[in-house]
Every structure is written in structure tokens, then in C-alpha cells.
Short mmCIF file of N, CA and C in Angstrom, two decimals:
data_model
loop_
_atom_site.label_atom_id
_atom_site.label_comp_id
_atom_site.label_asym_id
_atom_site.label_seq_id
_atom_site.Cartn_x
_atom_site.Cartn_y
_atom_site.Cartn_z
N GLY A 1 1.01 -1.11 -0.35
CA GLY A 1 0.09 0.02 0.03
C GLY A 1 0.70 1.51 0.29
N ILE A 2 -0.07 2.16 -0.01
CA ILE A 2 0.64 3.74 0.15
C ILE A 2 2.03 3.76 1.50
N GLY A 3 2.05 3.17 2.33
CA GLY A 3 2.49 2.92 3.30
C GLY A 3 3.70 2.41 3.15
N GLY A 4 3.38 1.48 2.46
CA GLY A 4 5.10 0.35 2.23
C GLY A 4 5.93 1.55 1.09
N LYS A 5 5.03 2.47 -0.33
CA LYS A 5 5.66 3.16 -1.06
C LYS A 5 6.05 4.37 -0.06
N VAL A 6 5.94 4.68 0.77
CA VAL A 6 6.36 6.03 1.52
C VAL A 6 7.67 5.69 2.03
N ARG A 7 7.99 4.45 2.72
CA ARG A 7 9.13 3.90 3.23
C ARG A 7 9.93 2.99 2.03
N GLU A 8 9.87 3.03 1.59
CA GLU A 8 10.30 2.43 -0.21
C GLU A 8 11.32 3.89 -0.65
N ILE A 9 10.57 5.31 -0.60
CA ILE A 9 11.40 6.19 -1.10
C ILE A 9 12.17 6.36 -0.01
N ALA A 10 11.83 6.64 1.36
CA ALA A 10 12.09 7.00 2.20
C ALA A 10 14.11 6.77 2.29
N GLU A 11 14.11 5.32 2.48
CA GLU A 11 14.41 4.51 2.15
C GLU A 11 15.32 4.27 1.67
N SER A 12 14.86 4.48 0.07
CA SER A 12 15.96 4.90 -1.44
C SER A 12 16.66 6.41 -0.96
N ARG A 13 15.97 7.73 -0.48
CA ARG A 13 16.44 8.54 0.05
C ARG A 13 17.40 8.91 1.48
N MET A 14 17.41 7.67 1.53
CA MET A 14 18.48 7.47 2.92
C MET A 14 19.77 6.81 2.34
N ALA A 15 19.54 6.30 1.71
CA ALA A 15 20.72 5.27 0.66
C ALA A 15 21.44 6.10 0.43
N GLU A 16 20.38 6.93 -1.05
CA GLU A 16 21.12 8.52 -1.90
C GLU A 16 22.13 9.31 -0.77
N GLN A 17 21.46 9.65 0.19
CA GLN A 17 22.32 10.91 1.48
C GLN A 17 23.81 10.23 1.73
N LYS A 18 23.16 8.66 2.12
CA LYS A 18 24.68 7.83 2.57
C LYS A 18 25.68 7.85 1.69
N ALA A 19 25.68 7.81 0.38
CA ALA A 19 26.30 7.35 -0.86
C ALA A 19 27.50 9.06 -0.84
N LEU A 20 26.01 9.91 -0.98
CA LEU A 20 26.61 11.20 -1.10
C LEU A 20 27.34 11.86 0.35
N ALA A 21 27.55 11.34 1.33
CA ALA A 21 28.13 11.06 2.39
C ALA A 21 29.40 10.65 2.54
N ASP A 22 29.70 9.67 1.77
CA ASP A 22 30.52 8.51 2.05
C ASP A 22 31.18 9.82 0.65
N ALA A 23 30.65 9.71 -0.57
CA ALA A 23 31.61 10.64 -1.87
C ALA A 23 32.40 11.79 -1.01
N ASN A 24 31.62 12.46 -0.55
CA ASN A 24 32.03 13.57 -0.07
C ASN A 24 33.37 13.45 1.21
N ALA A 25 33.18 12.69 1.58
CA ALA A 25 34.61 11.81 2.59
C ALA A 25 35.41 11.20 1.90
N LYS A 26 35.02 10.57 1.19
CA LYS A 26 36.25 10.23 -0.19
C LYS A 26 37.06 11.79 -0.79
N VAL A 27 36.06 12.55 -0.88
CA VAL A 27 36.74 13.80 -1.65
C VAL A 27 37.72 14.47 -0.59
N ARG A 28 36.85 14.82 0.53
CA ARG A 28 37.97 14.81 1.63
C ARG A 28 39.45 14.66 1.65
N GLU A 29 38.94 13.52 1.80
CA GLU A 29 40.19 12.27 2.17
C GLU A 29 41.10 12.64 1.04
N LEU A 30 41.03 12.68 -0.28
CA LEU A 30 41.60 13.26 -1.30
C LEU A 30 42.30 14.29 -1.36
N GLU A 31 41.27 15.32 -0.94
CA GLU A 31 41.58 16.71 -1.01
C GLU A 31 43.63 16.63 0.60
N GLY A 32 42.83 15.78 1.70
CA GLY A 32 43.70 15.81 2.35
C GLY A 32 45.53 15.60 1.82
N VAL A 33 45.18 14.41 0.89
CA VAL A 33 46.30 13.76 0.35
C VAL A 33 47.14 14.58 -0.65
N ILE A 34 45.79 15.40 -1.38
CA ILE A 34 46.38 16.27 -2.41
C ILE A 34 47.08 16.90 -1.61
N GLU A 35 46.92 18.03 -0.95
CA GLU A 35 47.74 18.62 0.57
C GLU A 35 48.54 18.31 0.36
N ALA A 36 48.99 16.90 0.98
CA ALA A 36 49.84 16.19 1.55
C ALA A 36 51.25 16.48 0.31
N LEU A 37 50.32 15.44 -0.99
CA LEU A 37 51.76 15.91 -1.62
C LEU A 37 51.92 17.23 -2.47
N LYS A 38 51.63 18.07 -2.16
CA LYS A 38 51.58 19.34 -2.97
C LYS A 38 52.60 19.48 -1.79
N ARG A 39 52.83 19.69 -0.19
CA ARG A 39 53.39 20.06 -0.09
C ARG A 39 55.14 18.80 0.03
N GLU A 40 55.49 17.71 -0.67
CA GLU A 40 55.91 16.85 -0.78
C GLU A 40 56.58 17.56 -2.18
N VAL A 41 55.92 17.98 -3.28
CA VAL A 41 56.17 18.38 -4.74
C VAL A 41 56.88 19.33 -4.10
N SER A 42 56.65 20.22 -3.24
CA SER A 42 57.35 21.88 -3.19
C SER A 42 58.76 21.75 -2.73
N LEU A 43 58.94 20.96 -1.54
CA LEU A 43 59.98 20.45 -1.15
C LEU A 43 61.21 19.72 -1.68
N ALA A 44 60.67 18.98 -2.90
CA ALA A 44 61.21 17.91 -4.00
C ALA A 44 62.05 19.17 -4.61
N GLU A 45 60.68 19.99 -5.02
CA GLU A 45 61.40 21.20 -6.34
C GLU A 45 62.49 21.87 -5.50
N ASP A 46 62.36 22.76 -4.35
CA ASP A 46 63.37 22.83 -3.61
C ASP A 46 64.58 22.42 -3.35
N LYS A 47 64.30 21.41 -2.96
CA LYS A 47 65.36 20.46 -2.83
C LYS A 47 66.26 20.56 -4.05
N ALA A 48 65.38 20.29 -5.51
CA ALA A 48 66.79 20.58 -6.82
C ALA A 48 66.74 21.68 -6.59
N LYS A 49 66.36 22.72 -6.38
CA LYS A 49 67.14 24.25 -6.37
C LYS A 49 67.95 24.05 -6.02
N THR A 50 67.87 24.18 -4.62
CA THR A 50 69.13 23.77 -3.87
C THR A 50 70.78 23.44 -4.33
N GLU A 51 70.27 21.96 -4.60
CA GLU A 51 71.22 21.01 -5.12
C GLU A 51 71.71 22.20 -6.41
N SER A 52 70.64 22.41 -6.90
CA SER A 52 70.79 22.65 -8.52
C SER A 52 72.07 24.01 -8.00
N ALA A 53 71.22 25.08 -7.05
CA ALA A 53 72.92 26.22 -6.78
C ALA A 53 73.84 26.21 -6.26
N ARG A 54 74.21 24.48 -5.58
CA ARG A 54 75.25 23.85 -4.91
C ARG A 54 76.05 23.64 -6.05
N VAL A 55 75.46 22.81 -7.13
CA VAL A 55 76.13 22.49 -8.11
C VAL A 55 76.92 23.26 -9.27
N GLU A 56 76.29 25.14 -8.94
CA GLU A 56 76.24 26.25 -9.86
C GLU A 56 77.79 26.57 -9.51
N ALA A 57 77.45 26.76 -7.69
CA ALA A 57 78.36 27.59 -6.66
C ALA A 57 79.50 26.57 -7.18
N LEU A 58 79.71 25.52 -6.67
CA LEU A 58 80.76 24.81 -6.91
C LEU A 58 81.65 25.05 -8.25
N SER A 59 80.65 25.16 -9.19
CA SER A 59 81.88 25.07 -10.97
C SER A 59 81.78 26.00 -10.77
N SER A 60 80.97 27.78 -10.55
CA SER A 60 81.65 28.55 -10.45
C SER A 60 82.66 29.49 -9.18
N ALA A 61 82.83 28.49 -8.17
CA ALA A 61 83.73 29.17 -7.23
C ALA A 61 85.18 28.64 -7.48
N THR A 62 85.04 27.05 -8.41
CA THR A 62 86.33 26.60 -8.53
C THR A 62 86.92 26.67 -9.73
N THR A 63 88.27 26.43 -10.17
CA THR A 63 88.39 25.99 -11.67
C THR A 63 88.03 24.88 -12.13
N ALA A 64 88.42 24.55 -13.50
CA ALA A 64 88.04 23.47 -14.27
C ALA A 64 88.48 22.07 -13.18
N GLN A 65 89.82 22.34 -14.09
CA GLN A 65 91.08 21.35 -12.96
C GLN A 65 90.51 20.96 -12.36
N SER A 66 90.55 22.31 -11.22
CA SER A 66 90.65 21.62 -9.71
C SER A 66 89.78 21.03 -9.22
N VAL A 67 88.35 20.93 -9.74
CA VAL A 67 86.98 20.34 -9.29
C VAL A 67 87.61 18.86 -10.19
N SER A 68 87.46 17.30 -9.31
CA SER A 68 87.08 16.26 -10.41
C SER A 68 86.59 15.73 -10.47
N GLU A 69 86.55 15.28 -12.09
CA GLU A 69 84.76 14.53 -12.85
C GLU A 69 83.90 14.18 -12.26
N ALA A 70 84.69 13.22 -11.07
CA ALA A 70 83.76 12.19 -10.07
C ALA A 70 82.96 12.91 -9.75
N LYS A 71 83.43 14.24 -8.37
CA LYS A 71 81.95 15.16 -8.32
C LYS A 71 81.10 16.14 -8.81
N MET A 72 82.21 16.39 -9.81
CA MET A 72 80.91 17.01 -10.36
C MET A 72 79.46 16.06 -11.17
N LYS A 73 80.00 14.63 -11.56
CA LYS A 73 79.00 13.75 -11.87
C LYS A 73 78.08 13.63 -10.72
N GLU A 74 79.18 13.25 -9.16
CA GLU A 74 78.50 13.29 -8.57
C GLU A 74 77.44 14.19 -8.04
N LYS A 75 77.98 15.86 -7.96
CA LYS A 75 77.02 16.58 -8.15
C LYS A 75 75.36 16.69 -8.94
N ASP A 76 75.33 16.18 -10.44
CA ASP A 76 75.03 16.98 -11.08
C ASP A 76 74.18 14.91 -10.79
N GLU A 77 74.71 13.90 -10.63
CA GLU A 77 73.38 13.04 -10.72
C GLU A 77 72.46 13.33 -9.34
N ALA A 78 73.34 13.80 -8.42
CA ALA A 78 71.70 14.18 -7.11
C ALA A 78 70.91 15.36 -7.56
N LEU A 79 71.20 16.03 -8.41
CA LEU A 79 70.90 17.20 -8.68
C LEU A 79 69.32 16.17 -9.65
N SER A 80 69.92 15.44 -10.88
CA SER A 80 68.72 15.05 -11.47
C SER A 80 67.79 13.84 -10.56
N LYS A 81 68.34 13.05 -9.79
CA LYS A 81 67.58 12.69 -8.44
C LYS A 81 66.45 13.53 -8.26
N ALA A 82 66.76 14.25 -7.46
CA ALA A 82 65.68 15.27 -7.09
C ALA A 82 64.82 16.06 -8.13
N GLU A 83 65.54 16.59 -9.20
CA GLU A 83 64.38 16.73 -10.02
C GLU A 83 63.24 15.64 -10.25
N GLU A 84 63.41 14.32 -10.69
CA GLU A 84 63.46 13.26 -10.95
C GLU A 84 61.97 12.72 -9.68
N GLU A 85 62.20 12.71 -8.98
CA GLU A 85 61.96 12.97 -7.29
C GLU A 85 60.57 14.01 -7.29
N ALA A 86 60.70 15.50 -7.90
CA ALA A 86 60.08 16.56 -7.91
C ALA A 86 58.72 16.38 -9.13
N VAL A 87 59.01 15.86 -10.01
CA VAL A 87 58.38 15.43 -11.49
C VAL A 87 57.62 14.03 -10.89
N LYS A 88 58.17 12.86 -10.40
CA LYS A 88 57.39 11.68 -9.65
C LYS A 88 56.31 12.30 -9.02
N LEU A 89 56.23 13.49 -8.02
CA LEU A 89 55.13 13.77 -7.17
C LEU A 89 54.85 14.58 -7.98
N GLY A 90 55.08 15.34 -8.22
CA GLY A 90 53.82 16.51 -9.76
C GLY A 90 53.32 15.05 -10.25
N ASP A 91 53.58 14.08 -10.63
CA ASP A 91 52.24 12.77 -11.86
C ASP A 91 51.90 12.42 -10.23
N MET A 92 52.11 11.93 -9.11
CA MET A 92 51.33 11.26 -8.38
C MET A 92 49.81 12.53 -8.00
N LEU A 93 50.28 13.86 -7.56
CA LEU A 93 49.79 14.54 -7.33
C LEU A 93 48.32 14.91 -8.59
N GLY A 94 48.97 14.87 -10.11
CA GLY A 94 48.00 15.12 -10.62
C GLY A 94 46.90 13.99 -10.91
N LYS A 95 47.66 13.01 -10.74
CA LYS A 95 46.20 11.18 -10.42
C LYS A 95 45.07 11.77 -9.12
N VAL A 96 45.89 12.05 -8.27
CA VAL A 96 44.65 12.29 -6.83
C VAL A 96 43.84 12.97 -7.77
N GLU A 97 44.65 14.21 -7.89
CA GLU A 97 43.37 15.85 -7.90
C GLU A 97 42.59 14.93 -9.56
N GLY A 98 43.27 14.52 -10.63
CA GLY A 98 41.68 13.41 -11.34
C GLY A 98 41.23 13.31 -10.54
N GLU A 99 41.28 12.01 -9.82
CA GLU A 99 40.47 11.02 -8.81
C GLU A 99 39.32 11.88 -8.05
N VAL A 100 39.86 12.56 -7.73
CA VAL A 100 39.14 14.03 -6.72
C VAL A 100 38.12 14.41 -8.05
N LEU A 101 38.08 14.85 -8.82
CA LEU A 101 37.57 15.17 -10.20
C LEU A 101 36.42 14.11 -10.40
N ARG A 102 37.15 13.07 -10.17
CA ARG A 102 36.15 11.66 -11.15
C ARG A 102 34.96 11.54 -10.02
N VAL A 103 35.81 11.42 -8.33
CA VAL A 103 34.53 11.51 -7.54
C VAL A 103 33.90 12.44 -7.40
N LYS A 104 33.92 13.62 -7.09
CA LYS A 104 32.71 14.79 -7.28
C LYS A 104 32.05 14.36 -8.10
#
């Protein structure tokens, strides 16, 4: 009867609201992940800049002969590692932001 129909509609509404609440919680969770990743990306970029400045200072403060090739190679490797890390984190951030848009 009508009572059953009303209850059915009410239950359906409650289920919708729960789904919405779950989706919103998921979005908030992902937004938290995004914020954390943004901080990571920022730190990785800062690290890459610092490393770059160090390599720069090292190469300009000393003559080419006095800096061993191995030393420069080591610095360049540290720099590219830091840059790779920043790029990787940036990609992860992009994926998570895409996920949030999908959930929203």
C-alpha cells in the first residue's frame, strides 16, 4: 500500500544521502592527500633548486681543473635525482587530483 511506498522512498533517499556522504568523505580524504602531495612536490622542487645552486656555486667557485670529474658527476646525479623526485610527485599529484574530480 501507500505506507510501503512511502517507506521505500524514504529508504531510497537515506541510501542516496549515505552514498553522497561517503563520496564527500572520499573527496575530503583525497583533498588531504593532494595537500600532502603538494607539500612533497614543493619540498622536492626546493631540494632540486638547492642542489642546482650548490652545483652552480661549486662550478663557479673553483676552476675546472681543481674540481674532479667524479665530484661534478656526483653533484649532477644528486640534482637529477631531486628533479626526478619532483616530477614523480607531480605526476602522483595529478593522478590524485584527477581522482577527486572523478569522485566529485
